[in-house]
CSV table of C-alpha atoms and ligand atoms in Angstrom, one decimal:
chain,number,residue,atom,x,y,z
A,1,UNK,CA,101.3,83.2,98.0
A,2,UNK,CA,103.1,83.5,94.8
A,3,UNK,CA,106.3,82.1,93.4
A,4,UNK,CA,109.3,84.2,94.2
A,5,UNK,CA,111.3,85.4,91.2
A,6,UNK,CA,114.9,84.6,91.6
A,7,UNK,CA,117.3,87.5,91.7
A,8,UNK,CA,114.6,90.1,92.0
A,9,UNK,CA,115.9,91.7,95.2
A,10,UNK,CA,119.4,92.0,93.6
A,11,UNK,CA,117.9,93.4,90.4
A,12,UNK,CA,115.9,96.0,92.5
A,13,UNK,CA,119.0,97.0,94.4
A,14,UNK,CA,121.2,97.2,91.3
A,15,UNK,CA,118.7,99.5,89.4
A,16,UNK,CA,118.2,101.6,92.6
A,17,UNK,CA,121.9,102.2,92.9
A,18,UNK,CA,122.3,103.0,89.3
A,19,UNK,CA,119.4,105.5,89.4
A,20,UNK,CA,120.7,107.1,92.6
A,21,UNK,CA,124.1,107.7,91.0
A,22,UNK,CA,122.6,109.1,87.8
A,23,UNK,CA,120.6,111.5,89.9
A,24,UNK,CA,123.6,112.5,91.9
A,25,UNK,CA,125.5,113.2,88.7
A,26,UNK,CA,122.6,115.4,87.4
A,27,UNK,CA,122.5,117.3,90.7
A,28,UNK,CA,126.2,117.8,90.6
A,29,UNK,CA,126.0,119.1,87.0
A,30,UNK,CA,123.1,121.4,87.7
A,31,UNK,CA,123.8,122.8,91.2
A,32,UNK,CA,127.4,122.1,92.1
A,33,UNK,CA,128.0,122.0,95.8
A,34,UNK,CA,124.3,121.8,96.8
A,35,UNK,CA,123.5,118.9,99.1
A,36,UNK,CA,120.0,117.7,98.0
A,37,UNK,CA,117.3,116.5,100.4
A,38,UNK,CA,116.8,112.9,99.2
A,39,UNK,CA,113.5,111.1,99.5
A,40,UNK,CA,112.7,107.6,98.3
A,41,UNK,CA,109.4,105.9,97.8
A,42,UNK,CA,108.6,102.3,96.9
A,43,UNK,CA,105.3,101.7,95.2
A,44,UNK,CA,103.9,98.1,95.1
A,45,UNK,CA,102.2,97.0,92.0
A,46,UNK,CA,100.0,93.9,91.8
A,47,UNK,CA,98.3,92.3,88.9
A,48,UNK,CA,95.0,90.5,89.2
A,49,UNK,CA,96.8,87.2,88.6
A,50,UNK,CA,98.8,87.7,91.8
A,51,UNK,CA,102.1,89.0,90.4
A,52,UNK,CA,103.8,91.6,92.7
A,53,UNK,CA,106.3,94.1,91.7
A,54,UNK,CA,108.0,97.2,93.2
A,55,UNK,CA,108.9,100.5,91.7
A,56,UNK,CA,111.3,103.0,93.2
A,57,UNK,CA,110.9,106.7,92.9
A,58,UNK,CA,113.7,109.0,94.1
A,59,UNK,CA,113.4,112.8,94.5
A,60,UNK,CA,116.3,115.1,95.3
A,61,UNK,CA,115.1,118.6,96.3
A,62,UNK,CA,117.6,121.4,95.8
A,63,UNK,CA,116.5,124.0,98.3
A,64,UNK,CA,117.8,127.4,97.5
A,65,UNK,CA,119.3,126.4,94.2
A,66,UNK,CA,118.3,127.9,90.9
A,67,UNK,CA,118.5,125.6,87.9
A,68,UNK,CA,116.5,126.0,84.7
A,69,UNK,CA,114.6,123.3,82.9
A,70,UNK,CA,116.6,124.0,79.8
A,71,UNK,CA,119.9,123.4,81.6
A,72,UNK,CA,118.4,120.2,83.0
A,73,UNK,CA,117.5,119.0,79.5
A,74,UNK,CA,121.0,119.7,78.3
A,75,UNK,CA,122.6,117.9,81.3
A,76,UNK,CA,120.3,114.8,80.7
A,77,UNK,CA,121.1,114.7,77.0
A,78,UNK,CA,124.9,115.0,77.8
A,79,UNK,CA,124.6,112.1,80.3
A,80,UNK,CA,123.1,109.9,77.6
A,81,UNK,CA,119.4,110.2,78.4
A,82,UNK,CA,117.0,110.0,75.4
A,83,UNK,CA,113.7,111.5,74.3
A,84,UNK,CA,114.3,114.6,76.4
A,85,UNK,CA,110.9,116.4,76.7
A,86,UNK,CA,110.1,119.9,78.0
A,87,UNK,CA,106.8,120.4,79.9
A,88,UNK,CA,105.1,122.4,82.5
A,89,UNK,CA,105.3,121.6,86.2
A,90,UNK,CA,103.6,123.0,89.3
A,91,UNK,CA,106.2,125.8,89.6
A,92,UNK,CA,107.1,126.5,86.0
A,93,UNK,CA,108.9,124.8,83.1
A,94,UNK,CA,109.9,121.2,83.6
A,95,UNK,CA,111.9,118.6,81.7
A,96,UNK,CA,112.1,114.9,81.6
A,97,UNK,CA,113.9,112.1,79.8
A,98,UNK,CA,114.0,108.3,79.5
A,99,UNK,CA,116.4,105.5,79.1
A,100,UNK,CA,116.1,101.7,79.3
A,101,UNK,CA,112.8,101.8,81.2
A,102,UNK,CA,114.1,104.5,83.6
A,103,UNK,CA,112.8,108.1,83.8
A,104,UNK,CA,114.4,111.2,85.2
A,105,UNK,CA,113.3,114.8,85.2
A,106,UNK,CA,113.4,118.2,86.8
A,107,UNK,CA,110.5,120.3,88.0
A,108,UNK,CA,110.1,123.2,90.3
A,109,UNK,CA,107.9,123.1,93.5
A,110,UNK,CA,105.4,125.9,93.9
A,111,UNK,CA,107.9,127.3,96.5
A,112,UNK,CA,110.5,127.6,93.7
A,113,UNK,CA,112.8,124.8,94.8
A,114,UNK,CA,114.0,122.6,91.9
A,115,UNK,CA,113.5,118.9,92.3
A,116,UNK,CA,115.5,116.3,90.4
A,117,UNK,CA,113.5,113.0,90.3
A,118,UNK,CA,113.9,109.6,88.9
A,119,UNK,CA,111.8,106.4,88.5
A,120,UNK,CA,113.2,102.9,88.1
A,121,UNK,CA,111.3,100.3,86.1
A,122,UNK,CA,109.0,98.0,88.1
A,123,UNK,CA,110.9,94.9,89.3
A,124,UNK,CA,108.7,91.8,89.6
A,125,UNK,CA,109.3,90.0,92.8
A,126,UNK,CA,106.6,87.3,92.5
A,127,UNK,CA,105.1,85.5,89.6
A,128,UNK,CA,101.6,84.0,89.5
A,129,UNK,CA,99.6,83.3,92.5
A,130,UNK,CA,99.8,79.8,94.0
A,131,UNK,CA,97.6,78.8,96.9
A,132,UNK,CA,99.4,78.9,100.3
A,133,UNK,CA,99.9,75.6,102.0
A,134,UNK,CA,97.2,74.1,104.1
A,135,UNK,CA,96.6,75.8,107.4
A,136,UNK,CA,95.8,72.5,109.0
A,137,UNK,CA,96.3,68.8,108.2
A,138,UNK,CA,95.2,65.7,110.0
A,139,UNK,CA,98.7,65.6,111.5
A,140,UNK,CA,98.5,69.1,113.0
A,141,UNK,CA,95.0,68.8,114.5
A,142,UNK,CA,94.7,69.2,118.3
A,143,UNK,CA,92.4,66.8,120.1
A,144,UNK,CA,88.8,67.8,119.8
A,145,UNK,CA,89.4,69.6,116.5
A,146,UNK,CA,88.7,68.4,112.9
A,147,UNK,CA,89.5,69.8,109.6
A,148,UNK,CA,87.1,72.6,108.5
A,149,UNK,CA,84.5,70.9,106.4
A,150,UNK,CA,84.2,73.9,104.1
A,151,UNK,CA,87.9,74.3,103.1
A,152,UNK,CA,89.2,70.9,104.1
A,153,UNK,CA,92.0,72.5,106.1
A,154,UNK,CA,93.3,74.9,103.5
A,155,UNK,CA,92.1,78.0,105.5
A,156,UNK,CA,91.9,80.0,102.3
A,157,UNK,CA,88.8,80.8,100.3
A,158,UNK,CA,88.0,77.9,98.0
A,159,UNK,CA,86.9,80.1,95.1
A,160,UNK,CA,89.9,82.5,94.8
A,161,UNK,CA,92.4,80.3,96.7
A,162,UNK,CA,93.2,83.2,98.9
A,163,UNK,CA,94.1,85.7,96.1
A,164,UNK,CA,91.0,87.8,96.6
A,165,UNK,CA,90.3,88.0,92.9
A,166,UNK,CA,88.9,85.8,90.3
A,167,UNK,CA,89.5,86.6,86.6
A,168,UNK,CA,90.4,90.2,87.6
A,169,UNK,CA,87.2,90.7,89.6
A,170,UNK,CA,86.9,90.8,93.4
A,171,UNK,CA,86.0,87.4,94.7
A,172,UNK,CA,82.3,87.1,95.4
A,173,UNK,CA,82.8,84.3,97.8
A,174,UNK,CA,85.1,86.1,100.3
A,175,UNK,CA,84.8,89.6,99.1
A,176,UNK,CA,88.6,90.1,99.3
A,177,UNK,CA,88.5,88.5,102.8
A,178,UNK,CA,90.7,85.8,101.3
A,179,UNK,CA,90.1,83.4,104.3
A,180,UNK,CA,87.7,80.6,104.4
A,181,UNK,CA,84.5,82.1,105.8
A,182,UNK,CA,83.7,79.1,108.0
A,183,UNK,CA,87.0,78.7,109.9
A,184,UNK,CA,88.4,82.2,109.4
A,185,UNK,CA,91.6,80.9,108.0
A,186,UNK,CA,92.6,78.3,110.7
A,187,UNK,CA,91.5,75.3,108.6
A,188,UNK,CA,90.1,73.7,111.8
A,189,UNK,CA,86.8,73.5,113.6
A,190,UNK,CA,85.7,72.0,116.9
A,191,UNK,CA,84.3,68.5,116.7
A,192,UNK,CA,81.3,69.6,118.9
A,193,UNK,CA,80.9,72.9,117.0
B,201,ZN,ZN1,87.7,84.4,97.7
B,202,ZN,ZN1,87.7,76.6,106.5
């Protein structure tokens, strides 16, 4: 479990909305009247120290439209995007640009349909890892149970504290299992066990 970063959900939503409206504006400039097929994907990013972030990618496919990469570069520059770059995509010339950690671009699918895409910066939702609370305490034990002698009720692996990694390497104790190997995560064992 790691500490939740305050305001991350709002920040994610704000940047998602901004990106969507920027892409809509590019689409309107490049292919007026074409209703794009919109797809959104959220990629989770994790650091070995247990921080977790999410990055949004939006693609808008303009089936049947014809817009050139050159026109896209011009539209991006006109909308205030910087470092506009021409490249080569799967279906011909492509173009992309950046601004404040955001990226947008246009490429052509092998089928010929132009795709306007955008990527928001990663928003971090959780900071460093902190060990989850104990799975069992003397107060929560059922009759006939005792605290697991291996983890003392924590339920998580004692070496990595349930993160699965130690110093960026897979935990050798639990092998990414993340639970205490003796109690399987319950924090308890039977008195007669
Ligand atoms: Zn471990
Ligand atoms: Zn245990």
